[in-house]
């Protein structure tokens, strides 16, 4: 990746590191990999994967991406400067950073003298040495450096001379970007504008004194980035102000996830930057995926989507009754600031919802299914999808279930097997941590009835095991299917134990992954739906692959 002139804007996603610091948000390695690949598909240039060495999960995450790299994005490792009174070459925490194998590394250091003296308990001079030594060492190891100036705006306001010295230390040591961080989220847009302009002027003067060259020996100018938090509900506004003042990198997270009140929301920043300010952030075809990507990430992290989120929320382009509906039906510009389709969303007339048929046609094409919009099957799929979503289904992160729905409407859904019934028995033993479960299932395959039973450490595991046991003799490929994730969301908790439950099940076979969904007031019924469709879709994939290879 080559840095090009400042007219280009670079997006840097930190959902997998800063975003996961949100209270109540937890992700597995598989979750992180799924999100990383969706961000890669969305066209995000830089994806911060985490802090290698901070925990085993992040180490494994980077290892897996070395084996199966992203298509276009640069995956970035994150770390702090070395500790006081040592050297970067001797700093143990930098070795996992190098082992992560990324071309780019983001290093954060202290900008605010208060943090240096009270947090690090070291001298201002040693902090400058920590920044310089760490950046220079990683550069000597062939890494390209993004320097995150932590607490930049507070530090600059309290001691601008010293704050600028920290940037000088990073730039002189070889940092290609200096990112100004509003870590406490307390800055105001006019302050951000003034300070970014001041930094830009300072760096322009600095480059005359500190020649910088890239790996090809070409002279370069350090670029400015912005990283804002939302504690004053101004993260997006502050990021936009920084860009208009000269920043060329914007850091943020999908859906604004992050510690405390969150980070700058890329789902708001991207359309504002691209559609309104004219920056080329991602491709137009990728911008059409923004709403879907937002909902995908919310499902993977198991948090309810914000229905009223700008641009990507279900209500962002919803109109209800009276003058609004009448005006929008005549001309959508009357009450819409952009066309919802530009970000992959759709207009909703609450009392008479518009079709959204184009979404179904596009989704079908993505899976190799050509639908004729003039034929009733297309609208039948649309109506069936609407009906199921009103019951609590969500297909953004369960595309495998949607593919099966389309095949059913088209009349070509393969009947690999038919479940006639199942029973699950659980033994709750006081004092024991695990619950033993026994599932019995009756299945018909090719006209033959099979009755099987299996145990598991819970009812869903037992049900999955029994179903596989019943089918594996007919479909040996099932032995390669693995259930990799299982998520439960209560949809209407106010109804207590009668609440409706949505279950998402992720499965994989080799490098192929798919997710299915089930909804019911009975959690076992919802789980059964998702597990059964997961096996069915896996068999469909295998049959399609076999047909393509003429096996």
Short mmCIF file of C-alpha atoms in Angstrom, two decimals:
data_model
loop_
_atom_site.label_atom_id
_atom_site.label_comp_id
_atom_site.label_asym_id
_atom_site.label_seq_id
_atom_site.Cartn_x
_atom_site.Cartn_y
_atom_site.Cartn_z
CA UNK A 1 0.00 0.00 0.00
CA UNK A 2 1.42 3.38 -1.02
CA UNK A 3 0.44 6.65 0.61
CA UNK A 4 -0.79 9.03 -2.08
CA UNK A 5 -1.39 12.79 -1.85
CA UNK A 6 -3.55 14.35 0.82
CA UNK A 7 -6.64 14.51 -1.43
CA UNK A 8 -7.03 10.80 -0.68
CA UNK A 9 -8.71 9.78 2.56
CA UNK A 10 -7.87 6.56 4.34
CA UNK A 11 -10.26 4.70 6.61
CA UNK A 12 -8.91 2.83 9.61
CA UNK A 13 -11.24 0.48 11.44
CA UNK A 14 -10.60 -0.37 15.08
CA UNK A 15 -13.77 -2.33 15.81
CA UNK A 16 -11.74 -5.44 16.64
CA UNK A 17 -9.63 -3.64 19.24
CA UNK A 18 -11.12 -0.38 20.48
CA UNK A 19 -14.67 -1.46 19.65
CA UNK A 20 -14.41 -4.61 21.74
CA UNK A 21 -13.71 -2.49 24.81
CA UNK A 22 -17.40 -1.61 24.88
CA UNK A 23 -19.08 -2.80 28.06
CA UNK A 24 -21.05 -5.98 27.42
CA UNK A 25 -19.38 -6.75 24.09
CA UNK A 26 -17.34 -9.92 23.75
CA UNK A 27 -16.11 -11.70 20.64
CA UNK A 28 -14.47 -15.03 19.89
CA UNK A 29 -11.60 -15.59 17.47
CA UNK A 30 -14.14 -16.77 14.92
CA UNK A 31 -16.18 -13.62 15.46
CA UNK A 32 -13.12 -11.44 14.89
CA UNK A 33 -12.22 -13.28 11.70
CA UNK A 34 -15.76 -12.98 10.34
CA UNK A 35 -15.85 -9.25 11.07
CA UNK A 36 -12.38 -8.71 9.59
CA UNK A 37 -13.38 -10.42 6.37
CA UNK A 38 -16.62 -8.43 6.12
CA UNK A 39 -14.66 -5.18 6.63
CA UNK A 40 -12.20 -6.33 3.96
CA UNK A 41 -15.15 -6.91 1.63
CA UNK A 42 -16.45 -3.45 2.49
CA UNK A 43 -13.19 -1.95 1.24
CA UNK A 44 -11.74 -0.64 4.51
CA UNK A 45 -8.01 -0.04 3.82
CA UNK A 46 -6.70 -0.53 7.38
CA UNK A 47 -8.15 -2.96 9.92
CA UNK A 48 -6.69 -2.93 13.41
CA UNK A 49 -6.81 -6.52 14.66
CA UNK A 50 -5.79 -6.13 18.29
CA UNK A 51 -2.74 -6.20 20.52
CA UNK A 52 -0.69 -9.37 19.85
CA UNK A 53 0.63 -10.73 23.10
CA UNK A 54 -1.99 -9.05 25.26
CA UNK A 55 -4.10 -12.23 25.20
CA UNK A 56 -4.02 -15.61 23.43
CA UNK A 57 -7.07 -14.71 21.34
CA UNK A 58 -5.29 -11.87 19.56
CA UNK A 59 -2.17 -13.96 18.97
CA UNK A 60 -4.21 -16.70 17.29
CA UNK A 61 -6.18 -14.13 15.30
CA UNK A 62 -3.02 -12.79 13.64
CA UNK A 63 -1.66 -16.30 13.08
CA UNK A 64 -4.82 -17.35 11.28
CA UNK A 65 -4.71 -14.28 9.03
CA UNK A 66 -1.12 -15.13 8.12
CA UNK A 67 -2.36 -18.49 6.88
CA UNK A 68 -5.42 -17.07 5.12
CA UNK A 69 -4.80 -13.34 4.43
CA UNK A 70 -7.38 -10.69 3.70
CA UNK A 71 -8.05 -9.77 0.08
CA UNK A 72 -7.20 -6.05 0.05
CA UNK A 73 -7.03 -4.59 3.55
CA UNK A 74 -3.89 -4.11 5.60
CA UNK A 75 -4.29 -5.84 8.96
CA UNK A 76 -2.61 -3.74 11.66
CA UNK A 77 -1.08 -4.79 14.97
CA UNK A 78 -1.46 -2.39 17.92
CA UNK A 79 0.88 -1.79 20.84
CA UNK A 80 2.20 0.87 23.20
CA UNK A 81 5.65 2.37 23.26
CA UNK A 82 8.29 0.56 25.25
CA UNK A 83 8.37 0.91 29.01
CA UNK A 84 10.54 3.56 30.74
CA UNK A 85 14.25 3.03 31.28
CA UNK A 86 14.78 0.13 28.91
CA UNK A 87 15.28 -0.25 25.15
CA UNK A 88 12.84 -1.25 22.47
CA UNK A 89 15.13 -4.05 21.32
CA UNK A 90 14.92 -5.56 24.81
CA UNK A 91 11.18 -4.92 25.28
CA UNK A 92 9.41 -8.32 25.50
CA UNK A 93 6.00 -6.99 24.49
CA UNK A 94 7.32 -5.91 21.09
CA UNK A 95 8.30 -9.44 20.06
CA UNK A 96 4.67 -10.67 19.61
CA UNK A 97 4.09 -7.54 17.52
CA UNK A 98 6.83 -8.61 15.15
CA UNK A 99 5.63 -12.22 15.22
CA UNK A 100 2.17 -11.07 14.10
CA UNK A 101 3.74 -10.50 10.70
CA UNK A 102 1.87 -7.33 9.73
CA UNK A 103 3.42 -4.71 7.47
CA UNK A 104 1.83 -1.92 9.49
CA UNK A 105 2.01 -1.40 13.25
CA UNK A 106 0.17 1.25 15.24
CA UNK A 107 2.07 2.46 18.30
CA UNK A 108 0.45 4.71 20.85
CA UNK A 109 2.33 7.05 23.15
CA UNK A 110 1.66 9.76 25.68
CA UNK A 111 1.02 13.32 24.50
CA UNK A 112 -0.15 14.82 27.76
CA UNK A 113 2.55 15.67 30.28
CA UNK A 114 0.09 14.85 33.09
CA UNK A 115 -0.04 11.22 31.92
CA UNK A 116 3.72 11.04 31.61
CA UNK A 117 4.42 12.19 35.16
CA UNK A 118 1.44 10.66 36.98
CA UNK A 119 0.61 7.64 34.80
CA UNK A 120 4.00 6.45 33.59
CA UNK A 121 5.82 8.08 36.52
CA UNK A 122 8.73 9.03 34.35
CA UNK A 123 10.32 12.18 32.97
CA UNK A 124 9.15 14.11 29.94
CA UNK A 125 12.52 13.43 28.29
CA UNK A 126 12.23 9.68 28.82
CA UNK A 127 8.75 9.67 27.28
CA UNK A 128 10.18 11.25 24.13
CA UNK A 129 12.90 8.60 24.09
CA UNK A 130 10.28 5.86 24.49
CA UNK A 131 8.41 7.14 21.44
CA UNK A 132 11.49 7.59 19.29
CA UNK A 133 13.15 4.32 20.27
CA UNK A 134 10.02 2.23 19.73
CA UNK A 135 9.22 3.68 16.33
CA UNK A 136 12.84 3.47 15.17
CA UNK A 137 13.21 -0.14 16.34
CA UNK A 138 10.05 -1.31 14.55
CA UNK A 139 11.14 0.57 11.43
CA UNK A 140 14.49 -1.22 11.59
CA UNK A 141 12.54 -4.48 11.56
CA UNK A 142 10.82 -3.54 8.31
CA UNK A 143 7.53 -2.30 9.75
CA UNK A 144 5.64 0.82 8.67
CA UNK A 145 4.38 2.90 11.55
CA UNK A 146 1.19 4.73 12.42
CA UNK A 147 1.69 6.71 15.61
CA UNK A 148 -1.41 7.28 17.76
CA UNK A 149 -0.91 10.35 19.91
CA UNK A 150 -3.01 9.39 22.94
CA UNK A 151 -4.86 12.19 24.79
CA UNK A 152 -3.58 14.53 22.11
CA UNK A 153 -6.13 17.32 22.38
CA UNK A 154 -6.01 17.49 26.18
CA UNK A 155 -2.23 17.38 26.06
CA UNK A 156 -2.03 20.11 23.46
CA UNK A 157 -4.38 22.39 25.36
CA UNK A 158 -2.37 21.98 28.59
CA UNK A 159 1.15 22.05 27.15
CA UNK A 160 1.28 22.57 23.37
CA UNK A 161 5.06 22.78 23.15
CA UNK A 162 5.59 19.39 24.75
CA UNK A 163 2.72 17.76 22.85
CA UNK A 164 4.32 18.86 19.58
CA UNK A 165 7.66 17.46 20.74
CA UNK A 166 6.06 14.02 21.03
CA UNK A 167 4.96 14.21 17.40
CA UNK A 168 8.40 15.37 16.37
CA UNK A 169 9.93 12.35 18.10
CA UNK A 170 7.61 9.97 16.24
CA UNK A 171 8.13 11.63 12.86
CA UNK A 172 11.91 11.85 13.21
CA UNK A 173 12.01 8.13 14.01
CA UNK A 174 10.03 7.24 10.90
CA UNK A 175 6.30 7.31 11.64
CA UNK A 176 4.39 7.85 8.39
CA UNK A 177 1.18 8.93 10.11
CA UNK A 178 0.57 10.79 13.34
CA UNK A 179 -2.98 10.27 14.55
CA UNK A 180 -4.42 12.88 16.91
CA UNK A 181 -6.58 11.12 19.50
CA UNK A 182 -9.40 12.72 21.46
CA UNK A 183 -9.12 9.90 23.97
CA UNK A 184 -11.42 11.41 26.60
CA UNK A 185 -13.95 12.54 24.00
CA UNK A 186 -14.14 16.07 25.38
CA UNK A 187 -12.98 18.19 22.43
CA UNK A 188 -15.32 20.46 20.48
CA UNK A 189 -15.32 20.77 16.68
CA UNK A 190 -13.91 24.29 16.59
CA UNK A 191 -11.03 23.18 18.85
CA UNK A 192 -10.33 20.21 16.62
CA UNK A 193 -10.23 22.44 13.54
CA UNK A 194 -7.82 24.91 15.11
CA UNK A 195 -5.48 22.28 16.55
CA UNK A 196 -5.36 20.12 13.41
CA UNK A 197 -4.54 23.18 11.31
CA UNK A 198 -1.79 24.08 13.79
CA UNK A 199 -0.32 20.58 13.68
CA UNK A 200 -0.45 20.50 9.90
CA UNK A 201 1.47 23.77 9.72
CA UNK A 202 3.99 22.54 12.28
CA UNK A 203 4.61 19.28 10.40
CA UNK A 204 5.05 21.14 7.11
CA UNK A 205 7.79 23.21 8.71
CA UNK A 206 9.25 20.16 10.43
CA UNK A 207 9.72 18.20 7.22
CA UNK A 208 12.14 20.82 6.01
CA UNK A 209 14.34 20.02 9.00
CA UNK A 210 13.80 16.22 9.14
CA UNK A 211 14.01 14.61 5.71
CA UNK A 212 11.79 11.50 5.51
CA UNK A 213 11.97 8.81 2.87
CA UNK A 214 9.88 5.73 2.27
CA UNK A 215 11.08 2.21 1.48
CA UNK A 216 11.76 3.23 -2.13
CA UNK A 217 13.88 6.18 -1.05
CA UNK A 218 11.25 8.73 -2.08
CA UNK A 219 10.73 11.86 0.01
CA UNK A 220 7.49 11.73 2.01
CA UNK A 221 5.49 14.04 4.22
CA UNK A 222 4.03 12.69 7.47
CA UNK A 223 0.25 12.56 7.27
CA UNK A 224 -2.28 13.46 9.97
CA UNK A 225 -4.99 11.13 11.23
CA UNK A 226 -7.89 11.60 13.62
CA UNK A 227 -9.25 9.26 16.31
CA UNK A 228 -12.25 10.55 18.25
CA UNK A 229 -14.40 9.26 21.07
CA UNK A 230 -18.06 10.06 21.62
CA UNK A 231 -18.22 11.14 25.26
CA UNK A 232 -19.61 14.54 24.23
CA UNK A 233 -21.69 13.04 21.38
CA UNK A 234 -19.35 14.76 18.93
CA UNK A 235 -17.10 11.96 17.68
CA UNK A 236 -18.40 12.09 14.10
CA UNK A 237 -18.53 15.89 14.04
CA UNK A 238 -14.97 16.12 15.38
CA UNK A 239 -13.68 13.61 12.84
CA UNK A 240 -15.32 15.56 10.00
CA UNK A 241 -13.83 18.79 11.33
CA UNK A 242 -10.38 17.20 11.39
CA UNK A 243 -10.69 15.97 7.81
CA UNK A 244 -11.78 19.39 6.60
CA UNK A 245 -8.77 20.85 8.41
CA UNK A 246 -6.34 18.47 6.70
CA UNK A 247 -6.45 15.02 8.30
CA UNK A 248 -6.06 12.21 5.75
CA UNK A 249 -6.82 9.21 7.95
CA UNK A 250 -10.01 8.66 9.92
CA UNK A 251 -10.15 6.02 12.64
CA UNK A 252 -13.44 4.67 13.89
CA UNK A 253 -15.57 1.60 14.50
CA UNK A 254 -18.59 -0.02 12.92
CA UNK A 255 -21.75 1.15 14.72
CA UNK A 256 -19.62 3.40 16.93
CA UNK A 257 -18.75 0.57 19.32
CA UNK A 258 -16.11 1.42 21.90
CA UNK A 259 -15.32 2.09 25.51
CA UNK A 260 -17.66 4.31 27.57
CA UNK A 261 -19.78 6.18 24.98
CA UNK A 262 -18.05 4.68 21.99
CA UNK A 263 -15.87 5.76 19.08
CA UNK A 264 -16.55 7.68 15.90
CA UNK A 265 -19.13 5.68 13.96
CA UNK A 266 -17.82 4.68 10.53
CA UNK A 267 -21.36 3.95 9.41
CA UNK A 268 -22.06 7.68 9.72
CA UNK A 269 -18.61 8.94 8.75
CA UNK A 270 -18.31 7.03 5.48
CA UNK A 271 -21.49 8.36 3.81
CA UNK A 272 -20.91 11.88 5.15
CA UNK A 273 -17.36 11.88 3.81
CA UNK A 274 -18.16 10.19 0.51
CA UNK A 275 -21.62 11.41 -0.43
CA UNK A 276 -21.48 14.91 1.02
CA UNK A 277 -17.83 15.94 1.09
CA UNK A 278 -16.75 14.07 -2.03
CA UNK A 279 -13.97 11.92 -0.59
CA UNK A 280 -13.35 8.56 -2.23
CA UNK A 281 -13.39 6.32 0.83
CA UNK A 282 -14.68 3.02 -0.58
CA UNK A 283 -16.13 1.92 -3.92
CA UNK A 284 -19.69 2.83 -4.80
CA UNK A 285 -20.62 -0.86 -4.95
CA UNK A 286 -19.12 -1.27 -1.48
CA UNK A 287 -21.04 1.70 -0.12
CA UNK A 288 -24.18 -0.19 -1.10
CA UNK A 289 -23.14 -2.84 1.46
CA UNK A 290 -22.88 -0.41 4.38
CA UNK A 291 -26.26 -1.13 5.96
CA UNK A 292 -25.80 -4.85 5.59
CA UNK A 293 -22.29 -4.67 7.09
CA UNK A 294 -23.58 -2.67 10.06
CA UNK A 295 -26.28 -5.22 10.81
CA UNK A 296 -23.91 -8.12 10.19
CA UNK A 297 -21.47 -6.85 12.81
CA UNK A 298 -24.25 -6.20 15.32
CA UNK A 299 -25.46 -9.77 14.92
CA UNK A 300 -21.96 -11.25 15.22
CA UNK A 301 -21.25 -9.34 18.45
CA UNK A 302 -24.75 -10.24 19.66
CA UNK A 303 -25.97 -6.68 20.22
CA UNK A 304 -29.33 -5.41 19.02
CA UNK A 305 -28.94 -3.08 16.02
CA UNK A 306 -29.75 0.56 16.69
CA UNK A 307 -32.94 0.89 14.67
CA UNK A 308 -32.67 4.68 14.71
CA UNK A 309 -29.00 4.91 13.71
CA UNK A 310 -28.37 7.48 10.95
CA UNK A 311 -27.97 6.07 7.44
CA UNK A 312 -28.10 2.36 8.38
CA UNK A 313 -30.87 2.10 10.97
CA UNK A 314 -34.14 0.46 10.04
CA UNK A 315 -35.92 3.71 10.89
CA UNK A 316 -33.40 6.01 9.19
CA UNK A 317 -35.67 6.34 6.14
CA UNK A 318 -39.00 5.38 7.71
CA UNK A 319 -42.01 7.66 7.27
CA UNK A 320 -45.20 7.42 9.23
CA UNK A 321 -48.54 8.92 8.25
CA UNK A 322 -49.81 12.35 7.40
CA UNK A 323 -47.98 15.01 5.44
CA UNK A 324 -44.61 13.20 5.46
CA UNK A 325 -45.89 10.09 3.69
CA UNK A 326 -47.82 12.09 1.13
CA UNK A 327 -44.80 14.26 0.34
CA UNK A 328 -42.29 11.42 0.17
CA UNK A 329 -44.48 9.43 -2.21
CA UNK A 330 -44.49 12.44 -4.54
CA UNK A 331 -40.78 13.24 -4.16
CA UNK A 332 -38.47 11.54 -1.62
CA UNK A 333 -36.23 14.62 -1.47
CA UNK A 334 -38.89 16.34 0.60
CA UNK A 335 -37.97 14.35 3.71
CA UNK A 336 -34.78 12.43 2.84
CA UNK A 337 -31.29 13.92 2.79
CA UNK A 338 -29.90 11.12 0.59
CA UNK A 339 -31.32 8.18 -1.32
CA UNK A 340 -31.42 5.26 1.13
CA UNK A 341 -30.28 2.85 -1.60
CA UNK A 342 -26.94 4.68 -1.75
CA UNK A 343 -25.99 3.08 1.57
CA UNK A 344 -27.86 -0.17 1.05
CA UNK A 345 -30.87 0.85 3.13
CA UNK A 346 -34.44 1.27 1.98
CA UNK A 347 -37.33 3.60 2.44
CA UNK A 348 -40.13 2.41 4.66
CA UNK A 349 -43.65 3.75 4.70
CA UNK A 350 -44.70 2.39 8.05
CA UNK A 351 -48.39 2.09 7.24
CA UNK A 352 -47.75 0.78 3.67
CA UNK A 353 -44.22 -0.53 3.30
CA UNK A 354 -42.67 -0.25 -0.15
CA UNK A 355 -41.57 -3.44 -1.82
CA UNK A 356 -37.79 -3.53 -1.49
CA UNK A 357 -37.78 -6.04 -4.37
CA UNK A 358 -34.42 -4.78 -5.63
CA UNK A 359 -32.79 -5.94 -2.39
CA UNK A 360 -34.12 -9.46 -2.92
CA UNK A 361 -32.98 -9.52 -6.55
CA UNK A 362 -29.50 -8.33 -5.60
CA UNK A 363 -29.20 -10.86 -2.80
CA UNK A 364 -30.34 -13.65 -5.09
CA UNK A 365 -27.74 -12.70 -7.71
CA UNK A 366 -25.03 -12.77 -5.04
CA UNK A 367 -25.82 -16.46 -4.55
CA UNK A 368 -26.10 -17.31 -8.22
CA UNK A 369 -29.90 -17.30 -8.29
CA UNK A 370 -31.46 -15.31 -11.12
CA UNK A 371 -34.94 -14.05 -10.27
CA UNK A 372 -37.33 -12.48 -12.72
CA UNK A 373 -38.95 -9.49 -11.03
CA UNK A 374 -41.97 -9.89 -13.27
CA UNK A 375 -42.70 -13.39 -12.01
CA UNK A 376 -44.61 -14.11 -8.80
CA UNK A 377 -41.76 -16.07 -7.18
CA UNK A 378 -39.73 -12.91 -6.58
CA UNK A 379 -42.53 -11.17 -4.72
CA UNK A 380 -43.35 -14.37 -2.88
CA UNK A 381 -39.78 -14.42 -1.55
CA UNK A 382 -40.08 -10.77 -0.58
CA UNK A 383 -43.37 -11.28 1.21
CA UNK A 384 -42.12 -14.41 2.96
CA UNK A 385 -39.02 -12.51 4.12
CA UNK A 386 -41.18 -9.66 5.44
CA UNK A 387 -43.45 -12.08 7.27
CA UNK A 388 -40.52 -13.86 8.89
CA UNK A 389 -38.79 -10.61 9.86
CA UNK A 390 -41.98 -9.47 11.55
CA UNK A 391 -41.77 -12.67 13.60
CA UNK A 392 -38.22 -11.87 14.67
CA UNK A 393 -36.07 -13.45 11.97
CA UNK A 394 -33.04 -11.48 10.80
CA UNK A 395 -31.30 -12.53 7.60
CA UNK A 396 -28.42 -10.02 7.45
CA UNK A 397 -26.14 -12.39 9.36
CA UNK A 398 -27.98 -15.59 8.39
CA UNK A 399 -27.70 -15.61 4.62
CA UNK A 400 -27.73 -19.41 4.43
CA UNK A 401 -31.29 -19.45 5.78
CA UNK A 402 -32.28 -16.84 3.21
CA UNK A 403 -30.84 -18.95 0.38
CA UNK A 404 -32.92 -21.91 1.55
CA UNK A 405 -35.99 -19.64 1.70
CA UNK A 406 -35.42 -18.60 -1.92
CA UNK A 407 -35.03 -22.19 -3.10
CA UNK A 408 -38.24 -23.12 -1.31
CA UNK A 409 -40.18 -20.32 -3.02
CA UNK A 410 -38.73 -21.36 -6.38
CA UNK A 411 -39.81 -24.95 -5.78
CA UNK A 412 -36.32 -26.42 -6.09
CA UNK A 413 -35.32 -26.80 -2.43
CA UNK A 414 -33.63 -30.18 -2.13
CA UNK A 415 -35.10 -32.46 0.52
CA UNK A 416 -31.96 -34.10 1.87
CA UNK A 417 -33.80 -35.36 4.94
CA UNK A 418 -36.97 -34.80 6.92
CA UNK A 419 -37.10 -34.58 10.70
CA UNK A 420 -40.20 -36.36 12.00
CA UNK A 421 -39.68 -35.40 15.63
CA UNK A 422 -37.22 -35.17 18.49
CA UNK A 423 -37.07 -35.32 22.28
CA UNK A 424 -34.47 -33.89 24.61
CA UNK A 425 -33.95 -35.00 28.21
CA UNK A 426 -31.69 -33.11 30.61
CA UNK A 427 -30.21 -34.28 33.92
CA UNK A 428 -29.69 -31.40 36.30
CA UNK A 429 -27.41 -32.66 39.05
CA UNK A 430 -26.94 -30.39 42.01
CA UNK A 431 -23.34 -29.48 42.64
CA UNK A 432 -22.16 -30.34 39.14
CA UNK A 433 -21.12 -27.59 36.72
CA UNK A 434 -22.19 -29.38 33.52
CA UNK A 435 -25.62 -30.57 32.44
CA UNK A 436 -25.90 -33.97 30.79
CA UNK A 437 -28.45 -34.09 27.97
CA UNK A 438 -29.83 -36.92 25.85
CA UNK A 439 -31.51 -36.22 22.51
CA UNK A 440 -33.56 -38.72 20.53
CA UNK A 441 -34.43 -37.86 16.94
CA UNK A 442 -36.44 -39.53 14.17
CA UNK A 443 -35.40 -38.73 10.59
CA UNK A 444 -36.50 -39.90 7.17
CA UNK A 445 -33.85 -40.15 4.44
CA UNK A 446 -34.63 -41.53 0.98
CA UNK A 447 -37.80 -43.14 2.34
CA UNK A 448 -36.02 -44.80 5.26
CA UNK A 449 -36.86 -44.00 8.86
CA UNK A 450 -33.91 -43.66 11.24
CA UNK A 451 -34.16 -43.36 15.01
CA UNK A 452 -30.99 -42.23 16.78
CA UNK A 453 -29.96 -40.93 20.18
CA UNK A 454 -26.87 -39.06 21.36
CA UNK A 455 -25.59 -37.34 24.46
CA UNK A 456 -24.17 -33.87 24.81
CA UNK A 457 -23.12 -31.39 27.45
CA UNK A 458 -26.33 -29.48 26.80
CA UNK A 459 -29.61 -29.92 24.91
CA UNK A 460 -28.44 -28.22 21.70
CA UNK A 461 -25.18 -30.17 21.61
CA UNK A 462 -27.10 -33.44 22.15
CA UNK A 463 -29.62 -32.56 19.42
CA UNK A 464 -26.84 -31.68 16.97
CA UNK A 465 -24.99 -34.92 17.77
CA UNK A 466 -28.10 -37.08 17.34
CA UNK A 467 -28.96 -35.48 14.01
CA UNK A 468 -25.44 -35.95 12.66
CA UNK A 469 -25.40 -39.56 13.86
CA UNK A 470 -28.63 -40.26 12.00
CA UNK A 471 -27.43 -38.67 8.75
CA UNK A 472 -23.71 -39.39 8.45
CA UNK A 473 -24.15 -42.85 6.87
CA UNK A 474 -26.20 -41.28 4.08
CA UNK A 475 -24.12 -38.10 3.81
CA UNK A 476 -20.51 -38.80 4.89
CA UNK A 477 -19.55 -35.17 4.21
CA UNK A 478 -21.44 -34.20 7.36
CA UNK A 479 -18.42 -35.44 9.29
CA UNK A 480 -16.56 -32.37 7.98
CA UNK A 481 -19.25 -29.94 9.15
CA UNK A 482 -18.47 -28.15 12.38
CA UNK A 483 -20.74 -25.98 14.49
CA UNK A 484 -18.47 -23.04 15.33
CA UNK A 485 -20.74 -20.53 17.02
CA UNK A 486 -24.10 -20.38 18.77
CA UNK A 487 -25.80 -17.14 19.77
CA UNK A 488 -29.10 -16.51 21.52
CA UNK A 489 -30.98 -13.21 21.66
CA UNK A 490 -34.18 -12.54 23.57
CA UNK A 491 -36.39 -10.44 21.30
CA UNK A 492 -39.17 -9.30 23.65
CA UNK A 493 -37.83 -9.67 27.16
CA UNK A 494 -40.78 -7.79 28.69
CA UNK A 495 -42.88 -10.93 28.25
CA UNK A 496 -40.71 -12.83 30.72
CA UNK A 497 -40.37 -16.57 30.23
CA UNK A 498 -42.79 -16.40 27.28
CA UNK A 499 -40.32 -14.25 25.34
CA UNK A 500 -39.47 -15.04 21.75
CA UNK A 501 -35.89 -16.18 21.13
CA UNK A 502 -33.69 -15.81 18.04
CA UNK A 503 -30.84 -18.30 17.63
CA UNK A 504 -27.94 -17.88 15.20
CA UNK A 505 -25.79 -20.92 14.43
CA UNK A 506 -22.55 -20.62 12.47
CA UNK A 507 -21.16 -23.71 10.75
CA UNK A 508 -18.15 -24.40 8.63
CA UNK A 509 -16.58 -27.01 6.41
CA UNK A 510 -12.98 -26.27 5.52
CA UNK A 511 -12.81 -22.63 4.43
CA UNK A 512 -16.56 -22.37 3.79
CA UNK A 513 -18.69 -20.77 6.49
CA UNK A 514 -22.40 -20.18 6.75
CA UNK A 515 -24.92 -18.98 9.31
CA UNK A 516 -28.53 -20.02 9.85
CA UNK A 517 -31.31 -18.66 12.04
CA UNK A 518 -34.25 -19.97 14.04
CA UNK A 519 -36.96 -18.12 15.96
CA UNK A 520 -39.43 -19.45 18.50
CA UNK A 521 -40.79 -18.89 21.99
CA UNK A 522 -39.15 -22.25 22.73
CA UNK A 523 -35.37 -21.93 22.72
CA UNK A 524 -34.97 -25.59 21.76
CA UNK A 525 -37.32 -25.16 18.82
CA UNK A 526 -35.38 -22.10 17.65
CA UNK A 527 -32.10 -23.99 18.07
CA UNK A 528 -33.50 -26.98 16.20
CA UNK A 529 -34.48 -24.78 13.25
CA UNK A 530 -31.03 -23.21 13.02
CA UNK A 531 -29.12 -26.49 13.47
CA UNK A 532 -31.23 -28.36 10.89
CA UNK A 533 -30.89 -25.59 8.31
CA UNK A 534 -27.16 -25.43 9.00
CA UNK A 535 -26.77 -29.09 8.04
CA UNK A 536 -29.11 -28.69 5.07
CA UNK A 537 -27.22 -25.72 3.68
CA UNK A 538 -23.91 -27.53 4.12
CA UNK A 539 -25.25 -30.44 2.10
CA UNK A 540 -26.50 -27.99 -0.53
CA UNK A 541 -23.04 -26.43 -0.81
CA UNK A 542 -21.46 -29.87 -1.12
CA UNK A 543 -23.90 -30.95 -3.83
CA UNK A 544 -23.29 -27.74 -5.79
CA UNK A 545 -19.53 -28.18 -5.51
CA UNK A 546 -19.80 -31.80 -6.56
CA UNK A 547 -21.93 -30.84 -9.55
CA UNK A 548 -19.47 -28.13 -10.58
CA UNK A 549 -16.59 -30.62 -10.36
CA UNK A 550 -18.74 -33.35 -11.95
CA UNK A 551 -18.01 -35.67 -9.04
#
